[in-house]
mmCIF file of C-alpha atoms in Angstrom:
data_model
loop_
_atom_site.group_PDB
_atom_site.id
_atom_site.type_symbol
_atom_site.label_atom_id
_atom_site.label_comp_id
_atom_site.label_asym_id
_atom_site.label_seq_id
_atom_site.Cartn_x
_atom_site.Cartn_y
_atom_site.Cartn_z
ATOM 1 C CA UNK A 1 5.370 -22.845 -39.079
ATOM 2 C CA UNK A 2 8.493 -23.083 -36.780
ATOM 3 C CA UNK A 3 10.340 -20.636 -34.676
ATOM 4 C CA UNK A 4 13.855 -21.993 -34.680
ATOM 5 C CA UNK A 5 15.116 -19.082 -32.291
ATOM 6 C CA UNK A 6 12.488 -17.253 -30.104
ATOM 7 C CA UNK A 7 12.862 -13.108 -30.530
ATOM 8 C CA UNK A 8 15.632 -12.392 -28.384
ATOM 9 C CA UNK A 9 13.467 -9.927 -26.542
ATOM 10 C CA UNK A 10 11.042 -12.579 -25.776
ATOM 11 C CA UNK A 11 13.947 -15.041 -24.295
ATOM 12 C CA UNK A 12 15.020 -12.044 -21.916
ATOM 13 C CA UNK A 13 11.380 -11.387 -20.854
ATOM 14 C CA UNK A 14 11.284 -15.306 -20.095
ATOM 15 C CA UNK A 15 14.846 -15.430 -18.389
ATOM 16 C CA UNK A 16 13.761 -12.991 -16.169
ATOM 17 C CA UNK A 17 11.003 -14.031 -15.530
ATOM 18 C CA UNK A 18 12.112 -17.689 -14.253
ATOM 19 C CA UNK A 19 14.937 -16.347 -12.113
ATOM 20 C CA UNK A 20 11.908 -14.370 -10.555
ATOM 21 C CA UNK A 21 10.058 -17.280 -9.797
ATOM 22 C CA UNK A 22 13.138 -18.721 -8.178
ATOM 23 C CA UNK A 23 13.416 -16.058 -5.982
ATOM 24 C CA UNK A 24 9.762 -16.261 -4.775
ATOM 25 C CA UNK A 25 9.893 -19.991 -4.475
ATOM 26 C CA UNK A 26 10.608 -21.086 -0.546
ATOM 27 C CA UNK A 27 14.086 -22.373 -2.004
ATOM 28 C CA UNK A 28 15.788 -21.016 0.858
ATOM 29 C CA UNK A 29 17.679 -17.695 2.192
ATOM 30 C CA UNK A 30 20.426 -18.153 -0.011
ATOM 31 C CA UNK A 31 18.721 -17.589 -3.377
ATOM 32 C CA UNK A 32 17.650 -14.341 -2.815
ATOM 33 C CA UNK A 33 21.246 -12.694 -3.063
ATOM 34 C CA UNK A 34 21.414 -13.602 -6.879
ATOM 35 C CA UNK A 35 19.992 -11.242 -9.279
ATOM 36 C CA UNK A 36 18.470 -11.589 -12.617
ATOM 37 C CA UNK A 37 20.958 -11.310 -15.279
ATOM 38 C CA UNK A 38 18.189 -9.928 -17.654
ATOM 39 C CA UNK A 39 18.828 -5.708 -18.016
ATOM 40 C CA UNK A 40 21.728 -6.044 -19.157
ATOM 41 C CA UNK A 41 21.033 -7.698 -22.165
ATOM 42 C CA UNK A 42 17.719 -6.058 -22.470
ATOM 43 C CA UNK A 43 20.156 -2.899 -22.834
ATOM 44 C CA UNK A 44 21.625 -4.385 -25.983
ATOM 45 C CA UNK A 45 18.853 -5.466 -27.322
ATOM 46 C CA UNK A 46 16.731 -2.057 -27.255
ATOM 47 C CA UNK A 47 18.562 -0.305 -29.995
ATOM 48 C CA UNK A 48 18.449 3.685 -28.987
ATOM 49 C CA UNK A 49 17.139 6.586 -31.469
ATOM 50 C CA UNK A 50 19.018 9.585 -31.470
ATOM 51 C CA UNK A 51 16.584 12.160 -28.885
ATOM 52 C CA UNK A 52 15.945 9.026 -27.350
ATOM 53 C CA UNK A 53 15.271 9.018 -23.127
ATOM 54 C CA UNK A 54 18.358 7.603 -21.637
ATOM 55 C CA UNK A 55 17.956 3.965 -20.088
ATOM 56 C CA UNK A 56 17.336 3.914 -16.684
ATOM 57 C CA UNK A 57 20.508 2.660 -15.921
ATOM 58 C CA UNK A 58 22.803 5.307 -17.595
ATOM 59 C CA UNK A 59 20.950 8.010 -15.203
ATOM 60 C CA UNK A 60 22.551 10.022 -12.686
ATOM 61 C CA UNK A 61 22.075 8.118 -9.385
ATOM 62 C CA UNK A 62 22.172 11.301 -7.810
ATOM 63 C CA UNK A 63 19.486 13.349 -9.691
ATOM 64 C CA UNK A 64 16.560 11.797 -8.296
ATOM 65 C CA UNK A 65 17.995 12.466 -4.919
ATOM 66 C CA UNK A 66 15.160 14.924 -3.974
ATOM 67 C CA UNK A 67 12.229 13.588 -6.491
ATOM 68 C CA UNK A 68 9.340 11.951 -5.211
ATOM 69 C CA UNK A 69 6.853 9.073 -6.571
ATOM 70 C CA UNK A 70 3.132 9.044 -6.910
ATOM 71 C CA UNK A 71 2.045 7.959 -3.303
ATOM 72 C CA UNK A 72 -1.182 7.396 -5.136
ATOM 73 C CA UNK A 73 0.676 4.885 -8.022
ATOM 74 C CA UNK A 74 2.347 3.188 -5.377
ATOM 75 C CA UNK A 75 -0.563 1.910 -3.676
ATOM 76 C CA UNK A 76 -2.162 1.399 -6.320
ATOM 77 C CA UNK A 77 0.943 -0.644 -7.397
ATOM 78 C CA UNK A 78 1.411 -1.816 -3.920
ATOM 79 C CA UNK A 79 -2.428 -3.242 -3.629
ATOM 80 C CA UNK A 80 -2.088 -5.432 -7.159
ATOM 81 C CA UNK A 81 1.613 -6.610 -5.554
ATOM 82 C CA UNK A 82 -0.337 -8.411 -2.533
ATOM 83 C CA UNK A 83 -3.713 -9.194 -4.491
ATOM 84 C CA UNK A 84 -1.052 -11.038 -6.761
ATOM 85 C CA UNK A 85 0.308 -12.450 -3.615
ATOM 86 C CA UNK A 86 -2.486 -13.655 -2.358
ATOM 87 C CA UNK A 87 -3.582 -15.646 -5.109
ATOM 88 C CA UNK A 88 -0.310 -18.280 -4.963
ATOM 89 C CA UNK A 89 -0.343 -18.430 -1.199
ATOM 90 C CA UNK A 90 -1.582 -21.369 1.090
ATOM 91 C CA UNK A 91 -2.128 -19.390 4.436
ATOM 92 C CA UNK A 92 -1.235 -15.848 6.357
ATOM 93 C CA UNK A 93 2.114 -16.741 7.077
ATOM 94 C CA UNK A 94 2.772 -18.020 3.606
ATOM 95 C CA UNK A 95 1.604 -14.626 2.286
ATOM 96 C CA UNK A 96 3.642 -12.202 4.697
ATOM 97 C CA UNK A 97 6.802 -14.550 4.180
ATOM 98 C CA UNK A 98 6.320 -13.834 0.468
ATOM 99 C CA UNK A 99 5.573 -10.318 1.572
ATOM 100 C CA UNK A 100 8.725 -10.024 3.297
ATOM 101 C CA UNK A 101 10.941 -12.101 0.380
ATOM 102 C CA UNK A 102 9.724 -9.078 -1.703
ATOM 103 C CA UNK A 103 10.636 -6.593 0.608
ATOM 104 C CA UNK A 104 13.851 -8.073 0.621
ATOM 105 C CA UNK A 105 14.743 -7.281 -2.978
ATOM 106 C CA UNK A 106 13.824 -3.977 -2.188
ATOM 107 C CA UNK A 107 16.051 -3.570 1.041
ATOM 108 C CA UNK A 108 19.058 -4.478 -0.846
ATOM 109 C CA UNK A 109 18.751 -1.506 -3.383
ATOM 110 C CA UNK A 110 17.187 0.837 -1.020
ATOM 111 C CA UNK A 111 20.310 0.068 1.048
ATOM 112 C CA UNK A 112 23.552 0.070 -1.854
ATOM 113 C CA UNK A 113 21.748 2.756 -3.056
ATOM 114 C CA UNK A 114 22.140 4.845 0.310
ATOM 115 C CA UNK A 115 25.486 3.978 1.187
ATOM 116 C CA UNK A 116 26.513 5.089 -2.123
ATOM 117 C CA UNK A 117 25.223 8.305 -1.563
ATOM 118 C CA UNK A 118 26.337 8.802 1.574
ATOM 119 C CA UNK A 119 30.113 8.093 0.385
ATOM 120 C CA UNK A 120 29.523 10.656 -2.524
ATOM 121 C CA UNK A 121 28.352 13.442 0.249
ATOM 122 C CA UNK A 122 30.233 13.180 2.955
ATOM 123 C CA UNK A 123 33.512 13.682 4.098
ATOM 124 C CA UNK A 124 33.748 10.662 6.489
ATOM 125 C CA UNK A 125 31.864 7.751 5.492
ATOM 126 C CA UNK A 126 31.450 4.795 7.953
ATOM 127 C CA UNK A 127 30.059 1.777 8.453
ATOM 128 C CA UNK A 128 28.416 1.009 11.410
ATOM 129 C CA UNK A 129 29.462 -1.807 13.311
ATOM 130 C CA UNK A 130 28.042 -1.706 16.290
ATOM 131 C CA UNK A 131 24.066 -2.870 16.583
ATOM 132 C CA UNK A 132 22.190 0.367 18.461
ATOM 133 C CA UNK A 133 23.673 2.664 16.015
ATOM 134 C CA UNK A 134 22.691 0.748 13.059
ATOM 135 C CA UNK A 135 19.223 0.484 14.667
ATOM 136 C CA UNK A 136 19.175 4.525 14.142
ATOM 137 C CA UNK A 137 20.129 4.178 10.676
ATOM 138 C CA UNK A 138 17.485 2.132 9.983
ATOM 139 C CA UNK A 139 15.184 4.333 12.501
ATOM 140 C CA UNK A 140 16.206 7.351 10.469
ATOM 141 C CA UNK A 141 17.884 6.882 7.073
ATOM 142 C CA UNK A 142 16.366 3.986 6.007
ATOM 143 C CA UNK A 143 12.876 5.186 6.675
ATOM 144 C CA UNK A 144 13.653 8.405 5.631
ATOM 145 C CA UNK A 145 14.538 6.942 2.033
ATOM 146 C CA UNK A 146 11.944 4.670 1.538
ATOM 147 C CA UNK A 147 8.899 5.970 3.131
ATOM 148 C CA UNK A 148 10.068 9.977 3.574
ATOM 149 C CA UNK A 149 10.150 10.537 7.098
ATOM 150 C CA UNK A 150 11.848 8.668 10.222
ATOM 151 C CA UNK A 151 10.209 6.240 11.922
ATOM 152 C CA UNK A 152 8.618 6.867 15.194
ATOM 153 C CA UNK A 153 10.317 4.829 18.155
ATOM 154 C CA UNK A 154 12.726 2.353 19.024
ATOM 155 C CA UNK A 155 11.966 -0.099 21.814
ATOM 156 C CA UNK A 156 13.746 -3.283 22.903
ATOM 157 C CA UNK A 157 12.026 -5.764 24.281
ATOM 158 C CA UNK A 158 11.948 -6.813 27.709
ATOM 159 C CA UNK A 159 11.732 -10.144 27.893
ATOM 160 C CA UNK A 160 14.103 -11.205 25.659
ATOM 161 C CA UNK A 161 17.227 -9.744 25.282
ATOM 162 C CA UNK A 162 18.114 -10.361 21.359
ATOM 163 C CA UNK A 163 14.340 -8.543 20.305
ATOM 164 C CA UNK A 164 13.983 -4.737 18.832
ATOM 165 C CA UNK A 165 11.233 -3.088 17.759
ATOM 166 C CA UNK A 166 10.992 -0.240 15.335
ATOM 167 C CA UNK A 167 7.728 1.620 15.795
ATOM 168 C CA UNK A 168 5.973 3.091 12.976
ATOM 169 C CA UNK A 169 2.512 5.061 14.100
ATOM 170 C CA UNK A 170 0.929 5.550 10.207
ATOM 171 C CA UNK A 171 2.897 3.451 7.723
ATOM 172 C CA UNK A 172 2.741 5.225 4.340
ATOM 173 C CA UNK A 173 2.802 1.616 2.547
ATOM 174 C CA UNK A 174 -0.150 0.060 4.469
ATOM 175 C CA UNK A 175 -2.204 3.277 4.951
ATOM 176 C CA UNK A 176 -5.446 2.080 2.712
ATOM 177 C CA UNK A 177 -5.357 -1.526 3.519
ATOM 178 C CA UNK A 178 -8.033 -2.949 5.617
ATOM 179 C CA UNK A 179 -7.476 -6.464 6.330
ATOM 180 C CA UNK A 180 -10.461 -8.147 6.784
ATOM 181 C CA UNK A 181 -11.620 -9.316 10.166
ATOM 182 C CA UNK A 182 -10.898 -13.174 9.395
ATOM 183 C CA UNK A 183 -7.135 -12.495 8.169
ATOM 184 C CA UNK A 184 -6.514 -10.374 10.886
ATOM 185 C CA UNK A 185 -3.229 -11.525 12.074
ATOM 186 C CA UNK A 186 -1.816 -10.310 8.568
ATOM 187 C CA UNK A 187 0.202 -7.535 8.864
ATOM 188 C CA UNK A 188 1.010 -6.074 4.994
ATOM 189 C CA UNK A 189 4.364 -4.233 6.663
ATOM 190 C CA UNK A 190 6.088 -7.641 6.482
ATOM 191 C CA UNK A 191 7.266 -6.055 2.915
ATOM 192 C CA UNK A 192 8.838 -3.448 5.426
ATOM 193 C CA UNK A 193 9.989 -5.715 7.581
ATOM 194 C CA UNK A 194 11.593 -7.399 4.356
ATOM 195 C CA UNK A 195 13.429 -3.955 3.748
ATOM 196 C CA UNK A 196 14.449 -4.321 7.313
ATOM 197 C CA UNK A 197 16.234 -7.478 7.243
ATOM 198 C CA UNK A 198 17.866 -6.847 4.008
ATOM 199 C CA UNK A 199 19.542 -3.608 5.300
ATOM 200 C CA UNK A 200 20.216 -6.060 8.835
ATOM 201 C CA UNK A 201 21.580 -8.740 6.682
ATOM 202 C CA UNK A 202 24.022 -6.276 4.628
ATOM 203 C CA UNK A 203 25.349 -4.271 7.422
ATOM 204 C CA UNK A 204 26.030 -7.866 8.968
ATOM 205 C CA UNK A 205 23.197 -8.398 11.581
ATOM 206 C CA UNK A 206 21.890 -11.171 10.775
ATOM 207 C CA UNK A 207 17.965 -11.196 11.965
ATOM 208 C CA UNK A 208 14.450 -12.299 11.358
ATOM 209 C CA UNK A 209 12.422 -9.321 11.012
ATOM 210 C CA UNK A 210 8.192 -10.098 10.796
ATOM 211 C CA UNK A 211 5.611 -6.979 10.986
ATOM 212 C CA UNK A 212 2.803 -6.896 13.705
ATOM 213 C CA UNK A 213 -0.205 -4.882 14.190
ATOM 214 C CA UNK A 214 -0.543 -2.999 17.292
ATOM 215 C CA UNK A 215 -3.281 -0.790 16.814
ATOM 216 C CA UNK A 216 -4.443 2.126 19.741
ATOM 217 C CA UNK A 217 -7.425 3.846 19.753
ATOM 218 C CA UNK A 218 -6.164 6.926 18.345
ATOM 219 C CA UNK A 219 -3.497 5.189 15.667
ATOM 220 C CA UNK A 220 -5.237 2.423 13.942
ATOM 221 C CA UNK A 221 -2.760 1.790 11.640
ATOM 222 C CA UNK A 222 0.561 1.610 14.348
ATOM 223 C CA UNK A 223 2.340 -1.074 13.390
ATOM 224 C CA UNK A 224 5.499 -2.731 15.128
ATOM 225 C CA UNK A 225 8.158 -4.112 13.425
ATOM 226 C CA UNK A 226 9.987 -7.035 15.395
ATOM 227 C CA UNK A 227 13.647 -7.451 14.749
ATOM 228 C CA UNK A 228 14.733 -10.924 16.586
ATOM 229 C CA UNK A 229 18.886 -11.128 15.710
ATOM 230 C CA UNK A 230 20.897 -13.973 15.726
ATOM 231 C CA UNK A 231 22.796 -14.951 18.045
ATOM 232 C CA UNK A 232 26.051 -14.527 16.842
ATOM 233 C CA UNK A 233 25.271 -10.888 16.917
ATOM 234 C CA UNK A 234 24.567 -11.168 20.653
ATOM 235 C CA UNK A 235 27.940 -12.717 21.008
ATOM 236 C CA UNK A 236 30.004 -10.244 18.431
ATOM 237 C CA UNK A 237 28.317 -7.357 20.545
ATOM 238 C CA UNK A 238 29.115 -8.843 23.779
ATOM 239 C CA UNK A 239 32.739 -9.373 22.951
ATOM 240 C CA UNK A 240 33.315 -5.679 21.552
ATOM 241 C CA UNK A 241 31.785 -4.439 24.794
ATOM 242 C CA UNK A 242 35.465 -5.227 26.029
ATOM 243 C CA UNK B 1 -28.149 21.510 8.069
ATOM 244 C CA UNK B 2 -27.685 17.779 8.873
ATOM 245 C CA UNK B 3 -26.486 14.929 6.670
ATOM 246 C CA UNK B 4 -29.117 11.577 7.381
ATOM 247 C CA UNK B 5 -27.327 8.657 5.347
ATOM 248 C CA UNK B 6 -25.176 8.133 2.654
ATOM 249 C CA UNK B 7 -25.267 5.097 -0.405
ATOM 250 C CA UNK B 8 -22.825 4.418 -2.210
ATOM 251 C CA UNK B 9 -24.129 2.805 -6.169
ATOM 252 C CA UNK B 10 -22.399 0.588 -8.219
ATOM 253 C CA UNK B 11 -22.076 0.556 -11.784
ATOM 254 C CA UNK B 12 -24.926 -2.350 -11.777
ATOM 255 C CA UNK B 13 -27.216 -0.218 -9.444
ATOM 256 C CA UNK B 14 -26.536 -2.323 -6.428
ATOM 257 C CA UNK B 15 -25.955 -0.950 -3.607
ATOM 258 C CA UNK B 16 -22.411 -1.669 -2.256
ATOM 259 C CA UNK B 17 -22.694 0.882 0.922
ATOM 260 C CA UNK B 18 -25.290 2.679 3.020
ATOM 261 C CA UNK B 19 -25.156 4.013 6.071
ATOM 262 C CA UNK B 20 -27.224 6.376 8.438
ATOM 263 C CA UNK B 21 -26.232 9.468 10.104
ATOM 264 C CA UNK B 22 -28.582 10.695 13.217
ATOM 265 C CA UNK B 23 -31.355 9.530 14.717
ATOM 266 C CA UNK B 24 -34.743 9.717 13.845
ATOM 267 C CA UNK B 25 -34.442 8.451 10.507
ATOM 268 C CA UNK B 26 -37.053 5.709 9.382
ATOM 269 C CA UNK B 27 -35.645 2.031 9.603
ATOM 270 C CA UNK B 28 -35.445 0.198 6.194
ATOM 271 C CA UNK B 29 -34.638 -3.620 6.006
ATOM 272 C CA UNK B 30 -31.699 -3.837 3.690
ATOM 273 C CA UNK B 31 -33.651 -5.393 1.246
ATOM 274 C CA UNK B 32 -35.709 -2.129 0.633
ATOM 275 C CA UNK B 33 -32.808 -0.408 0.632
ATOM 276 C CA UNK B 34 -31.504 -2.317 -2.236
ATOM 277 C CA UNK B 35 -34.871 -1.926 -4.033
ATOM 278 C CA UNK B 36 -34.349 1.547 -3.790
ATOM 279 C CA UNK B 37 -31.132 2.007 -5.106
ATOM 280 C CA UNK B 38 -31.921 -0.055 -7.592
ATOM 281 C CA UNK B 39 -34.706 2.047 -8.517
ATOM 282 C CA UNK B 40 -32.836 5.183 -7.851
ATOM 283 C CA UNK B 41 -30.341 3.770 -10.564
ATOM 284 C CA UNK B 42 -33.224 3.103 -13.082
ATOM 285 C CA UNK B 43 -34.227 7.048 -12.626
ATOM 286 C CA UNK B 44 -31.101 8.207 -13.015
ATOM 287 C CA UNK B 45 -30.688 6.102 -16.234
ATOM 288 C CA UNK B 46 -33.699 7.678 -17.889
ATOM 289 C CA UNK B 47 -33.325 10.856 -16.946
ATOM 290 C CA UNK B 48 -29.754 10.823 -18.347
ATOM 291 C CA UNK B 49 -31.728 10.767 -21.940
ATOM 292 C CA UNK B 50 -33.947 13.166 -21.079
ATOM 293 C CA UNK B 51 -32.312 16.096 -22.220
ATOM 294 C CA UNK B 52 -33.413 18.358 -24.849
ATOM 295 C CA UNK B 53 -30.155 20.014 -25.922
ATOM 296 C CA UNK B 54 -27.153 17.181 -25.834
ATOM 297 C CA UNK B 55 -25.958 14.650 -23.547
ATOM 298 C CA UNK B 56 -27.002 15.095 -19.920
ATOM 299 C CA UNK B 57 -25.131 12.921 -16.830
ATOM 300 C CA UNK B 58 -28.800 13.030 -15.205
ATOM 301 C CA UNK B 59 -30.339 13.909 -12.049
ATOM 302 C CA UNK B 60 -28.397 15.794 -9.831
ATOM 303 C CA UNK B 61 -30.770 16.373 -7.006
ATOM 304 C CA UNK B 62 -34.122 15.326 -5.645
ATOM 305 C CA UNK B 63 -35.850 17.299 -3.411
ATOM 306 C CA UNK B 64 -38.681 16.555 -0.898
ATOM 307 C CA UNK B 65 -40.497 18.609 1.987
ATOM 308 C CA UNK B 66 -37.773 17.882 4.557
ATOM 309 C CA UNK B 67 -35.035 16.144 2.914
ATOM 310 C CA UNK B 68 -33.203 16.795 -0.120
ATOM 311 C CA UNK B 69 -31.420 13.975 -2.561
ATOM 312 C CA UNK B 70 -27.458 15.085 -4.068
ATOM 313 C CA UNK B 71 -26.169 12.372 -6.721
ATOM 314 C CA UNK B 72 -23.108 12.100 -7.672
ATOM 315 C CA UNK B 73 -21.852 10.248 -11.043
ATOM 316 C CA UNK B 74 -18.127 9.319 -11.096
ATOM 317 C CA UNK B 75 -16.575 8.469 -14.783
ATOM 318 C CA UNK B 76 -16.480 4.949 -14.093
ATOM 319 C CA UNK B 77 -20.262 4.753 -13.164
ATOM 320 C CA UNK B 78 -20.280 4.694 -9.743
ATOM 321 C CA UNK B 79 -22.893 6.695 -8.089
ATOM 322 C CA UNK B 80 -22.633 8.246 -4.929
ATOM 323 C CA UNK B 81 -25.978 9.452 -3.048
ATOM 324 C CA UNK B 82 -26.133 11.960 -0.163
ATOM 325 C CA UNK B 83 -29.046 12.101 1.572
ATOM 326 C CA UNK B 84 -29.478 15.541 3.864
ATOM 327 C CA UNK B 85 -31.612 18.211 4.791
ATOM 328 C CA UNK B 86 -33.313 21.095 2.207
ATOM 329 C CA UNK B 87 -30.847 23.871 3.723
ATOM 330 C CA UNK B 88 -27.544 21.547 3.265
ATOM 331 C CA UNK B 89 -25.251 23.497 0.697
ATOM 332 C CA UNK B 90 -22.337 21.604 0.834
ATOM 333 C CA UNK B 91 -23.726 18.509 -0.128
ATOM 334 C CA UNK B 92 -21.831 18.762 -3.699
ATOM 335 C CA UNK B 93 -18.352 19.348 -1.278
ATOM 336 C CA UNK B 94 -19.372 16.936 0.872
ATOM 337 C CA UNK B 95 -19.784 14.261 -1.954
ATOM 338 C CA UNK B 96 -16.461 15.266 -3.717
ATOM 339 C CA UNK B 97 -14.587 14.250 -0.254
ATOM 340 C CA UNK B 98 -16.504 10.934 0.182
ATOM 341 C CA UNK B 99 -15.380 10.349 -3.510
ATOM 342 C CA UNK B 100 -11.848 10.932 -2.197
ATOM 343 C CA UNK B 101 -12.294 8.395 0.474
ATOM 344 C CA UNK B 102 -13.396 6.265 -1.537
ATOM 345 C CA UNK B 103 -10.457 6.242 -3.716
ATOM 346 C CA UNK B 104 -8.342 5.854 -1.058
ATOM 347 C CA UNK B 105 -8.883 3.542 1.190
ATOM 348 C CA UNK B 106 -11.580 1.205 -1.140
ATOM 349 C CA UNK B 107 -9.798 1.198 -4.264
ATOM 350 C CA UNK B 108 -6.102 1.059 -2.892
ATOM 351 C CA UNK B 109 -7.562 -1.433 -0.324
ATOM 352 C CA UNK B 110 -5.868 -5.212 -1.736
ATOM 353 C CA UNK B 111 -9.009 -6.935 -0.221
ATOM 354 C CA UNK B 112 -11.786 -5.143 -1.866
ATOM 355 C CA UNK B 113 -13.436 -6.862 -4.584
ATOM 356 C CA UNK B 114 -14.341 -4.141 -7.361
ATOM 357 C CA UNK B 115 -18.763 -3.937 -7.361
ATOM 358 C CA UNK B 116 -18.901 -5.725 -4.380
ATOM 359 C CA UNK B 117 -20.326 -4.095 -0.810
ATOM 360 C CA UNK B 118 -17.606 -2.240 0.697
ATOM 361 C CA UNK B 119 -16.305 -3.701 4.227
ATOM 362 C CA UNK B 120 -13.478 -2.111 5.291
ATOM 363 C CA UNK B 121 -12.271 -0.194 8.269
ATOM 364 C CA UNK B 122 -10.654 2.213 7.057
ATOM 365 C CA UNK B 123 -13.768 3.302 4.810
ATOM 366 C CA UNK B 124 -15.910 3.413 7.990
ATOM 367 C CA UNK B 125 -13.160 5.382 10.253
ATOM 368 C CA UNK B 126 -12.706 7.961 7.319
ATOM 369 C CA UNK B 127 -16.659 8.581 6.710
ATOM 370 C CA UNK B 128 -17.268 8.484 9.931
ATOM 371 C CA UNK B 129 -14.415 11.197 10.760
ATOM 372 C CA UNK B 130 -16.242 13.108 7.502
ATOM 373 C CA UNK B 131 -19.243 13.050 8.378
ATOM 374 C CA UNK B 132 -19.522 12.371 12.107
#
């Protein structure tokens, strides 16, 4: 028996599924701005009944505005995304750099995704240029639309003048994982910190963003999320200061 | 009204937690404990075919002079055991919560291996915050 051409819905599934496992592979920076090519033609290929649930993509962007997901799903969902992980990784810092490449993906949407609402709503959209107030957008917005409340500080760093922090005392996404005492310089929020540096990257700040565990006594969960920017950002803010 | 330990029975009948509330309580190597959970499991299996009238989920609660026995059986097998004193009445409530825990921060936990013992932080902090 021969196939001579595969079931079109088969090729998608494998398209898409390579240009995933490009963007996982340590290829670089660079390859994680293209996207797979596959809904689209997965559209096509999904011929709809009449009655039948609209696709995903022809939905109102702004009807799920308000709706919530399963907290419960998503860490279910959340827990089989770093077991996965964990399994193709050679060390900590392999793992939370895959962590964070993830976390990436999701910054980009998370971020298009509230721009484009905000232009919808208000009457005077803007992009922010300068660095603080994008650091509240991030404190606020961001957090607000991906985890449902604001985060709770900002703190720059002392000693080094290009370091932020952003301060989270209960992180929603790492709230049941326990990291076992021998891995415990892994800090899970490095897919946070991926959402971080993909909002960063597209408001054009430039940064390495990596998630660290700072526990207290009465938060055990407080985690810190360390933005270090580039320094061209140093320099763009320094000559604007003028 | 006092809560002396808690086990927590796999599927298997091994025990994949246990801890002790209070002092005063006898010390057990954790190889007896084992046997009795083990044995504990065996019970509950025959007694679940016990019934006269229909399928029974088995013992519920053992009762001695001064302590009193509450199982709980989850849908997927897992038992969870509540060990306290004769006058406890919460001891069903009590087990519902710790079945709550459980589900949050052992089974959303990535590093927990499903029927293995249960070593995780967050499990201890939220008992221990339960139960005191």
């Amino acid at each position: 028996m021969s196939y001579p051409q595969p079931h079109p819905r088969f090729s998608v599934l494998s398209s898409s599924s390579l240009s995933s496992a490009e963007h996982l592979s340590p290829a670089g920076s660079s390859a994680r701005f293209s996207l797979p090519s596959a809904p689209s033609i997965n559209t096509s290929v999904n011929t709809p009944k009449p009655g039948f649930r609209p696709n995903i993509y022809d939905r109102n962007l702004n009807k799920s505005r308000t709706s919530e997901v399963s907290a419960a799903a998503f860490a279910f969902l959340f827990s089989e995304v770093v077991q996965y992980t964990q399994k193709r990784v050679t060390g900590i810092a392999d793992l939370e750099r895959r962590l964070n490449t993830l976390g990436y993906r999701v910054g980009t949407r998370v971020f298009e995704l509230m721009i484009w609402r905000n232009e919808s709503s208000s009457k005077m959209p803007k992009r922010e240029i300068r660095f603080l107030p994008a650091l509240m957008l991030i404190h606020t917005q961001v957090w607000k639309a991906a985890f449902g409340k604001p985060a709770d500080a900002i703190e720059k760093s002392v000693e080094n003048a290009d370091e932020y922090m952003i301060i989270d005392n209960d992180p929603p996404l790492t709230r049941n994982v326990s990291v076992p005492r021998d891995m415990s310089q892994l800090s899970c929020s490095s897919f946070s910190a991926g959402i971080v540096e993909a909002v960063l990257d597209g408001l054009g700040f430039p940064a390495r963003v990596t998630a660290h565990n700072t526990p207290t006594d009465t938060l055990p969960n407080r985690t810190t999320i360390l933005i270090k920017l580039e320094r061209l950002v140093l320099e763009r803010e320094e000559a604007m200061k003028q | 009204m006092a809560i002396f330990g808690l086990w927590v029975i796999n599927k298997a009948g091994g025990l994949v937690y246990q801890r002790n509330f209070g002092d005063g309580l006898p010390t057990l190597t954790s190889n007896e404990y084992l046997v009795l959970a083990g044995t504990l499991h065996g019970i509950h299996a025959i007694t679940s075919r016990l019934s006269p009238t229909g399928s029974s989920s088995g013992v519920q609660v053992i009762e001695g002079e001064s302590f009193k026995m509450t199982i709980m059986l989850t849908p997927t097998g897992t038992k969870f055991v509540l060990l306290t004193s004769v006058t406890e009445t919460t001891a069903d409530v009590i087990l519902q919560k710790v079945y709550e825990v459980y589900a949050d921060a052992v089974m959303k936990n990535p590093f927990h291996t499903p029927e293995m013992p249960i070593r995780s932080d967050g499990f201890d902090r939220r008992i221990t915050a339960l139960l005191g």
